[in-house]
CSV table of C-alpha atoms in Angstrom, one decimal:
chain,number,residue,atom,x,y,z
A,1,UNK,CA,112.4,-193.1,-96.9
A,2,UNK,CA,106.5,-192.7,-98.0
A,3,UNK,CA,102.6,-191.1,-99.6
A,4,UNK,CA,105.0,-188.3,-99.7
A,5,UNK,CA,103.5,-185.7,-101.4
A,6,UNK,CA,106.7,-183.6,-102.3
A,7,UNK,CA,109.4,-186.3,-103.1
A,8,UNK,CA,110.8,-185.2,-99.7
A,9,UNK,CA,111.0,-188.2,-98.0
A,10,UNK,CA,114.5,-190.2,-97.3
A,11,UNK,CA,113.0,-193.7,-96.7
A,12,UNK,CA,110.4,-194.4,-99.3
A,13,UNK,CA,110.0,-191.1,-101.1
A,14,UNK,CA,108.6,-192.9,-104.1
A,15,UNK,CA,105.3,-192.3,-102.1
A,16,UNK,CA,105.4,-188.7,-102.8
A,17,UNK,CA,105.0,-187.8,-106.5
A,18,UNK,CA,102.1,-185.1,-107.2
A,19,UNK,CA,103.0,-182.0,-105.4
A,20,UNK,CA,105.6,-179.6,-107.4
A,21,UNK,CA,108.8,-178.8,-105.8
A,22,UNK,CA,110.5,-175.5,-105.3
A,23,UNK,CA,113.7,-175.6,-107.6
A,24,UNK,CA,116.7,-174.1,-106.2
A,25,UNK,CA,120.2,-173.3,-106.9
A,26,UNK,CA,123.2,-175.2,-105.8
A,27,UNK,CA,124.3,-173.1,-102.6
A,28,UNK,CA,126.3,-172.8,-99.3
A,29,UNK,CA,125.1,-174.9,-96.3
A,30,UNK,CA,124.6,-174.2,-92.8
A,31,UNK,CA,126.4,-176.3,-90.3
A,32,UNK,CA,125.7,-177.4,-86.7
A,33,UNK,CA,127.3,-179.3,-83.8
A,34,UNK,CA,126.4,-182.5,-82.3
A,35,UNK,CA,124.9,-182.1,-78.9
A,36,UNK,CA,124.2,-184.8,-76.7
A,37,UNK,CA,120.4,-186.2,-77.4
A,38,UNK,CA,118.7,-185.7,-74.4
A,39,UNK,CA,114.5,-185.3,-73.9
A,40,UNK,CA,114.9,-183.1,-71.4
A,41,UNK,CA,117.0,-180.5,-73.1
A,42,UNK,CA,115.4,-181.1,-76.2
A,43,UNK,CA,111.8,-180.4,-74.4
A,44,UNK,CA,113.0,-177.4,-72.5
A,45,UNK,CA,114.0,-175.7,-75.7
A,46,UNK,CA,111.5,-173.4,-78.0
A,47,UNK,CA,109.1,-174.6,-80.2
A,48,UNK,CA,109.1,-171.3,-82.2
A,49,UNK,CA,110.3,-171.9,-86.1
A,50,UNK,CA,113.5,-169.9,-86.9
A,51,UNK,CA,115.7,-170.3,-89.9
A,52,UNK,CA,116.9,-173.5,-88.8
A,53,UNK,CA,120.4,-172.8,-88.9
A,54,UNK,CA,122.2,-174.2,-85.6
A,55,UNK,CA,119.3,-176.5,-85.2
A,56,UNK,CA,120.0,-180.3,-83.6
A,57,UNK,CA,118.1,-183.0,-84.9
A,58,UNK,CA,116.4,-183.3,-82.0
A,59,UNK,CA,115.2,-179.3,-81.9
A,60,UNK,CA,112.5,-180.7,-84.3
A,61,UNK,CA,112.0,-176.6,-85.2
A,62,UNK,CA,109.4,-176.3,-87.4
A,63,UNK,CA,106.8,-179.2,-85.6
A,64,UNK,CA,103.9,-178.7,-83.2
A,65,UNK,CA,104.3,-179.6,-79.6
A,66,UNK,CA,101.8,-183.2,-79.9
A,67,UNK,CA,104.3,-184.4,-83.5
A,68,UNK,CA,107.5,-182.9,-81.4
A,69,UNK,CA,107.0,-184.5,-78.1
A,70,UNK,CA,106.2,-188.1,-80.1
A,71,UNK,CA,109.4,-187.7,-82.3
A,72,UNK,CA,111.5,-187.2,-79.0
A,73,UNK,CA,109.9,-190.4,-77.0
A,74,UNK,CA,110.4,-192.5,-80.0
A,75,UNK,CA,114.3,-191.3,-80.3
A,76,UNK,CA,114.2,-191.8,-76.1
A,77,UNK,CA,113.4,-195.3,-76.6
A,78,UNK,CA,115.7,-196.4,-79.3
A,79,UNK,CA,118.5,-195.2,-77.1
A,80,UNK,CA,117.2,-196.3,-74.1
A,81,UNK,CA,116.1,-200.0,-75.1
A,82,UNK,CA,119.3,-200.5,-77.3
A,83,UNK,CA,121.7,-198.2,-75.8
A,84,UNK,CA,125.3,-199.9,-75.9
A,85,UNK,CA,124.4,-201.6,-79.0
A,86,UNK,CA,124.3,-198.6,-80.5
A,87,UNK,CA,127.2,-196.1,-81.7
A,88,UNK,CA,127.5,-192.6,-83.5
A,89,UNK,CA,127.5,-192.4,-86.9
A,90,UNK,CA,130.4,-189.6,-87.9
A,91,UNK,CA,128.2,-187.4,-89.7
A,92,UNK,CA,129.3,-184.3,-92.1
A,93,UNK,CA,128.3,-181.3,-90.2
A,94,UNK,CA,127.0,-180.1,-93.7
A,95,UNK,CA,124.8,-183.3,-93.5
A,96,UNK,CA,123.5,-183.2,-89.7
A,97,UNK,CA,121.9,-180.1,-91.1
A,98,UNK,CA,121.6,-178.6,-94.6
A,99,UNK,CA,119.4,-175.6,-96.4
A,100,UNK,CA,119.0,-174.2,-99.6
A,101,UNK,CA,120.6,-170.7,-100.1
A,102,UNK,CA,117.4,-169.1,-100.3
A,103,UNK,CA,115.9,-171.2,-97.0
A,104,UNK,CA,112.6,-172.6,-98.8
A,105,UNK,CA,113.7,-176.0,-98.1
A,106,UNK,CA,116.4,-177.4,-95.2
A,107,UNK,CA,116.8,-180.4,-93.3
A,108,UNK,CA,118.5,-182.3,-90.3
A,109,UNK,CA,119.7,-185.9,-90.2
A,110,UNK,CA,120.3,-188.2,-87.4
A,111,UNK,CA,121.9,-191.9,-87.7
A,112,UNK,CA,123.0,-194.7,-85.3
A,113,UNK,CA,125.3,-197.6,-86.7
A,114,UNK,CA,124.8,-201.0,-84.7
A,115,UNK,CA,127.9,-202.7,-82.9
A,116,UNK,CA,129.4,-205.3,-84.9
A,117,UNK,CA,127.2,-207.8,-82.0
A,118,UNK,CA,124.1,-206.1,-82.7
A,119,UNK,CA,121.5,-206.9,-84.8
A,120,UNK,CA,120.7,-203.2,-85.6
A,121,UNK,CA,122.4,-202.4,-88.7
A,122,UNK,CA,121.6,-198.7,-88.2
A,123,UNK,CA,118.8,-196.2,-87.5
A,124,UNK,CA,117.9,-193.5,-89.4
A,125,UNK,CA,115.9,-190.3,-88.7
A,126,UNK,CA,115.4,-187.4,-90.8
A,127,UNK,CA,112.9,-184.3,-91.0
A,128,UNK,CA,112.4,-181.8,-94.0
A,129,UNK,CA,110.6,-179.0,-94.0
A,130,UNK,CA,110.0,-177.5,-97.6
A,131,UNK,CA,107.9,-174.3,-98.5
A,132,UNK,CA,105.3,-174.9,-101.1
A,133,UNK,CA,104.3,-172.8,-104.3
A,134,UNK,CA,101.1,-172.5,-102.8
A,135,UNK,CA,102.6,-170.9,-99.5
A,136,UNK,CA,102.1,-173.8,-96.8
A,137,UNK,CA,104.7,-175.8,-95.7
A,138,UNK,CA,105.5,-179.4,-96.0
A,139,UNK,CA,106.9,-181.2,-93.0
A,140,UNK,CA,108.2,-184.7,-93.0
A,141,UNK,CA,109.8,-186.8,-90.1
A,142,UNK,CA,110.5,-190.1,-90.5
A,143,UNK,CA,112.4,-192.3,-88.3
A,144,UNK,CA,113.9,-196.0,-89.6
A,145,UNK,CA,115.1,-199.1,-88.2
A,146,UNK,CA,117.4,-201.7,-90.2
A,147,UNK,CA,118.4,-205.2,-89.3
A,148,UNK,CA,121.8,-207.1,-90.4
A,149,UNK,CA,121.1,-210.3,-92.7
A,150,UNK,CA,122.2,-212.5,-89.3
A,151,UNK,CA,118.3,-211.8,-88.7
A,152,UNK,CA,115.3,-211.6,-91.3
A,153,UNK,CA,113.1,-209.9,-88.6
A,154,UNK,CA,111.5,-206.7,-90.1
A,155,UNK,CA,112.6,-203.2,-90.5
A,156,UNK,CA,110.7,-200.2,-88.6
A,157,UNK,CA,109.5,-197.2,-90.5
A,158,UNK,CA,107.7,-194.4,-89.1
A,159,UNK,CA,106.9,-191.6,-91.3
A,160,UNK,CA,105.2,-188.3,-90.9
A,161,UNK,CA,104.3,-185.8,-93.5
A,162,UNK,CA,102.3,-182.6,-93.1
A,163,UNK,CA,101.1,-180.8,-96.0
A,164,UNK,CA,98.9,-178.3,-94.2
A,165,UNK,CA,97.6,-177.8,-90.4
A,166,UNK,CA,94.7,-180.0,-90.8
A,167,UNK,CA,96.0,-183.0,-92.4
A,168,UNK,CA,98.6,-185.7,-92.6
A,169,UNK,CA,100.0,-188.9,-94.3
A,170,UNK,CA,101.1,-191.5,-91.8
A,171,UNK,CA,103.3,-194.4,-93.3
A,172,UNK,CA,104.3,-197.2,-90.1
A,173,UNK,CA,104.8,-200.5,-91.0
A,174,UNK,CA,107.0,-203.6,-89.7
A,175,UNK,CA,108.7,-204.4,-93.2
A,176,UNK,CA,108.7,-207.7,-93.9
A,177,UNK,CA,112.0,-209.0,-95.3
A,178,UNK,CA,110.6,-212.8,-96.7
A,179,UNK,CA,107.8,-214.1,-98.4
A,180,UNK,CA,104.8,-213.9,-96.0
A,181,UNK,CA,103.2,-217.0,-98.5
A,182,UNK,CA,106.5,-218.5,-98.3
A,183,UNK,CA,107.0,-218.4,-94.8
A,184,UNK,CA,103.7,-218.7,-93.2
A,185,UNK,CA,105.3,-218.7,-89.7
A,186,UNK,CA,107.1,-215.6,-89.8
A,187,UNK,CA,103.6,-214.0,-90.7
A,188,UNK,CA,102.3,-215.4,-87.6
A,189,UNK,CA,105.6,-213.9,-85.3
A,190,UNK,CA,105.5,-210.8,-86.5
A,191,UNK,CA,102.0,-210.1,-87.6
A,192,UNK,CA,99.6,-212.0,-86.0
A,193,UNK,CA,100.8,-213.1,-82.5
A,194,UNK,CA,101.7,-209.2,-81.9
A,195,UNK,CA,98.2,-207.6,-83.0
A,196,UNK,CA,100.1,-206.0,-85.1
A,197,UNK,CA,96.8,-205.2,-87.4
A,198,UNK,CA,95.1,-203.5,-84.3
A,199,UNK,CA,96.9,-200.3,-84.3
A,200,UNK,CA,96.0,-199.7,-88.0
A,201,UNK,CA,92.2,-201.1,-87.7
A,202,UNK,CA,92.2,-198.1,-84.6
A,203,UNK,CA,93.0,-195.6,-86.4
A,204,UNK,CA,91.2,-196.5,-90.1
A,205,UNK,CA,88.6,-196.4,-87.6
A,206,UNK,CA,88.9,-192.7,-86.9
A,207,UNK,CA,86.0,-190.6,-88.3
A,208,UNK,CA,88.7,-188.4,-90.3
A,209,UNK,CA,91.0,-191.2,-91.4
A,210,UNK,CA,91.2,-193.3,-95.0
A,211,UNK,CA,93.7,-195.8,-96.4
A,212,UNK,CA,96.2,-193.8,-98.8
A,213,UNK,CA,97.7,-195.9,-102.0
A,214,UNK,CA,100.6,-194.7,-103.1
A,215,UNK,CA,101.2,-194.5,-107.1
A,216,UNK,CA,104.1,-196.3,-106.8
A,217,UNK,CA,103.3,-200.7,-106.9
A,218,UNK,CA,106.8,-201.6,-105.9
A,219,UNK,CA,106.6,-199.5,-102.5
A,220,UNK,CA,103.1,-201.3,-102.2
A,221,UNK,CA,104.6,-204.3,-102.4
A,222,UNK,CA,107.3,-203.9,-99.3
A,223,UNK,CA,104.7,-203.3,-97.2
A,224,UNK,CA,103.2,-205.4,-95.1
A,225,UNK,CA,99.6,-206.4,-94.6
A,226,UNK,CA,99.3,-204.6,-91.4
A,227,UNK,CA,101.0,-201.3,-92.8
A,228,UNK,CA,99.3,-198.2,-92.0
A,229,UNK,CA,98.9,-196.3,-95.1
A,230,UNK,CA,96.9,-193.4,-93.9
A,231,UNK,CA,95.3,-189.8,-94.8
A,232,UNK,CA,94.1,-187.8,-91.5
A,233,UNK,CA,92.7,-184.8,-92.5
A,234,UNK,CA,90.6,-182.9,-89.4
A,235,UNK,CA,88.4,-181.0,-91.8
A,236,UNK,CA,86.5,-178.1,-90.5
A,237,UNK,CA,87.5,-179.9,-87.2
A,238,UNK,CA,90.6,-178.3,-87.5
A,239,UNK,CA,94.2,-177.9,-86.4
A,240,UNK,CA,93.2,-178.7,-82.4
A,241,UNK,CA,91.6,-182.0,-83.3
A,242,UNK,CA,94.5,-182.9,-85.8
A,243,UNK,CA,97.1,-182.2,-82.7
A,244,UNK,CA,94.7,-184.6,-80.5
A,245,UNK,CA,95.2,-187.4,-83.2
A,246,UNK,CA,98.5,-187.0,-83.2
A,247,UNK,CA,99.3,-186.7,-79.5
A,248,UNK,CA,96.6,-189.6,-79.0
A,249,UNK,CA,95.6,-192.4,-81.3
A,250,UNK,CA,98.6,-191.6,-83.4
A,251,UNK,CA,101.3,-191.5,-80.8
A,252,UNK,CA,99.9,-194.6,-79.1
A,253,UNK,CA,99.9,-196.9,-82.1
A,254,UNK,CA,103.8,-195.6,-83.3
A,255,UNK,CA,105.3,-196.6,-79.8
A,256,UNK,CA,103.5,-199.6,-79.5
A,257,UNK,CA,104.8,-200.5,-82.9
A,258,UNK,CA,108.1,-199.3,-82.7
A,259,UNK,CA,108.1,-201.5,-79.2
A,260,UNK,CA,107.3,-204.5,-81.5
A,261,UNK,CA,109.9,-203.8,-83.5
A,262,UNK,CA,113.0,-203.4,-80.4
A,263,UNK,CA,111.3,-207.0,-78.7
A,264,UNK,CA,110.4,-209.4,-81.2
A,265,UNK,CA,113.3,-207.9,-84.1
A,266,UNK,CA,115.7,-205.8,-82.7
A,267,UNK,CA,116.2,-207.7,-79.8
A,268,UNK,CA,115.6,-211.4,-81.0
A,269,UNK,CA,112.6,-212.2,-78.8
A,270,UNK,CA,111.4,-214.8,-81.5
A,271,UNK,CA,114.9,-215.8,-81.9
A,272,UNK,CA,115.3,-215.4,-85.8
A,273,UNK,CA,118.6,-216.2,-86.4
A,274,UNK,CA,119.8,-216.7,-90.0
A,275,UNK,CA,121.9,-219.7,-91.8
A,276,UNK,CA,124.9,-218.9,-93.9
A,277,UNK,CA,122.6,-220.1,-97.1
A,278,UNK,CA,120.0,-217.6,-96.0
A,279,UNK,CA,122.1,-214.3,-94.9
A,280,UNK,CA,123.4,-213.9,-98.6
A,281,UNK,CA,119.7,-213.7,-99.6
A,282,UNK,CA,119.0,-211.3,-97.3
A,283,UNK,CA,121.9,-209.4,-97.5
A,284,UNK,CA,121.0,-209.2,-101.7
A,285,UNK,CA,117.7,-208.0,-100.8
A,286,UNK,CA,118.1,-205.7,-98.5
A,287,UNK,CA,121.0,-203.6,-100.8
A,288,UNK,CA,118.2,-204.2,-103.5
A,289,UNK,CA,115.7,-202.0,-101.4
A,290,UNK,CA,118.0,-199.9,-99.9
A,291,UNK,CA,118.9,-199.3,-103.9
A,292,UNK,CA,115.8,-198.6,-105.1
A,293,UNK,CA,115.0,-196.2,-102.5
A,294,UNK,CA,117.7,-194.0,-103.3
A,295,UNK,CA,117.8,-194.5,-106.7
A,296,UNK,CA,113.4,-194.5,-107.7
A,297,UNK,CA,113.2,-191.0,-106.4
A,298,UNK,CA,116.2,-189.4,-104.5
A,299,UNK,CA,118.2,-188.7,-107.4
A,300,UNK,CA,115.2,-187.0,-108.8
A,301,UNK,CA,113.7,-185.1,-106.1
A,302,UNK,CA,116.5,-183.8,-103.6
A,303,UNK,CA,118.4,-181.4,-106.5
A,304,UNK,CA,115.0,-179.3,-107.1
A,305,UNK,CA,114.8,-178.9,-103.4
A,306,UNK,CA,118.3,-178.9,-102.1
A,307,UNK,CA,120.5,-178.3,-105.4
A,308,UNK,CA,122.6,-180.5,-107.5
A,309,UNK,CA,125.9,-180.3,-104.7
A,310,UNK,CA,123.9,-180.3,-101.5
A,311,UNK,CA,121.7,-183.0,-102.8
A,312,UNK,CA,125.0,-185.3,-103.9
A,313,UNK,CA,126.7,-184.9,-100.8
A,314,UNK,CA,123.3,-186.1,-98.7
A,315,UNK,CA,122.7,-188.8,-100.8
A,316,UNK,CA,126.3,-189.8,-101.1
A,317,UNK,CA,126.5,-190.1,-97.8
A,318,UNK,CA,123.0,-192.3,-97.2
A,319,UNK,CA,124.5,-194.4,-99.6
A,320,UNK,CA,127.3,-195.0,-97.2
A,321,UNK,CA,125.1,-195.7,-94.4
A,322,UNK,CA,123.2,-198.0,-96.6
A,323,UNK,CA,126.2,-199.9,-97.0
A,324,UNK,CA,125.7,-198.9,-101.2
């Protein structure tokens, strides 16, 4: 859940461990009702910030136009490529959305649990926004793709985090699930046959990009070696040139990534299909690092943000989806 500079993020918040947090106090949540996704609707609708409460997943409230419109066409093609294969996951209204009793910090989840066919074991979006001590705001989406041990094809992560208006941290990867020495084939299925490397080469190549390292090894070490592990900060360019990033070089390597991930994984183009001997391997790892990205950071950094109750009920319930 990634170079997360608050602990705010769901799928590798280990990334995020220098920036304080607000603390907060255990307190009543908002809830909201499932709508329907749909881009259209979700376009048509305002892109002005308001408390949150009432807001769908796919609002995106607190985002700028470029980061919101991306969000929506990644969500759009999930649905749309995997459609059938995909069914609703029941969701607590109290976890679709949530927010601290003062409003400094709230959040929205979104999850899709794969038909017992599918190879998608689920898919997992989240975004947080979280006031900072120094007055800004912290936003972080993050959108995640998990496969069933019947395949060893990689998981998707996207992931999004915006301390200010001129910068970002951008975390997308295809995460490999065996031993690239090991198995120098799957290196060359997912890796080097897709040009996987030329997304993150175009935009190290931006003037206002550099590689971020997170202080965490053992999220260094899921990643794979085409992982883009980037700062963006616009500078004196400012917030305009940021949004063109985004909306541009950004946006264009994230679908062609997350396309990747729905032909060659999702969808068994490279047909990688898993023997009894091997799924119980996978199926260990994965609950391994599913595990340690609850349990590295989540159980630390969601009570200062969301409160002790608020925080167990989210996390209970991503350990259900984790299949914890």
């Amino acid at each position: 859940m990634a170079a997360l500079s608050l602990h705010a993020s769901l799928f590798f918040p280990s990334f995020s461990s220098r920036t304080p947090v607000l603390p907060c106090r255990p307190p009543p949540v908002g809830s909201i009702r499932r709508r329907p996704f749909s881009v259209a609707a979700a376009t048509s609708s305002s892109m002005t910030p308001t408390d949150g409460r009432g807001s769908n997943f796919t609002d995106f409230p607190y985002l700028s136009a470029p980061h919101r419109s991306l969000m929506l066409d990644l969500l759009s093609r999930v649905e749309d490529r995997l459609g059938s294969q995909l069914q609703p996951y029941a969701l607590p209204p109290d976890v679709e959305y949530f927010q601290n009793e003062a409003g400094t910090s709230r959040g929205s989840l979104y999850a899709k649990r794969g038909h017992s066919s599918s190879l998608v074991d689920f898919v997992l979006g989240i975004w947080l926004n979280c006031r900072l001590p120094t007055g800004g705001e912290l936003n972080t989406t993050s959108l995640l793709g998990y496969l069933k041990g019947i395949t060893d094809a990689p998981n998707f992560l996207l992931e999004i985090i915006r301390s200010g208006p001129t910068s970002l941290v951008l975390v997308l990867d295809l995460s490999p699930r065996r031993d690239l020495i090991m198995h120098p084939d799957y290196l060359k299925s997912f890796y080097q046959d897709t040009n996987a490397d030329a997304h993150r080469q175009a935009l190290l190549s931006l003037p206002e990009a550099q590689p971020y390292f997170s202080p965490a090894l053992y999220i260094r070490s899921m990643m794979s070696p085409t992982a883009s592990l980037l700062k963006i900060d616009a500078g004196n360019e400012g917030e305009g040139r940021l949004e063109e990033i985004v909306g541009g070089q950004l946006a264009d390597a994230s679908k062609t990534m997350l396309e990747i991930w729905l032909d060659k994984c999702a969808l068994d183009e490279c047909g990688r299909g898993t023997h009894e001997s091997e799924r119980a391997y996978l199926e260990k790892r994965d609950r391994i690092v599913r595990g340690k990205t609850i349990d590295i950071d989540l159980a630390s950094s969601f009570p200062p943000l969301f409160g002790p109750e608020i925080a167990g009920r989210i996390i209970g319930v991503l350990r259900e989806i984790y299949g914890l």
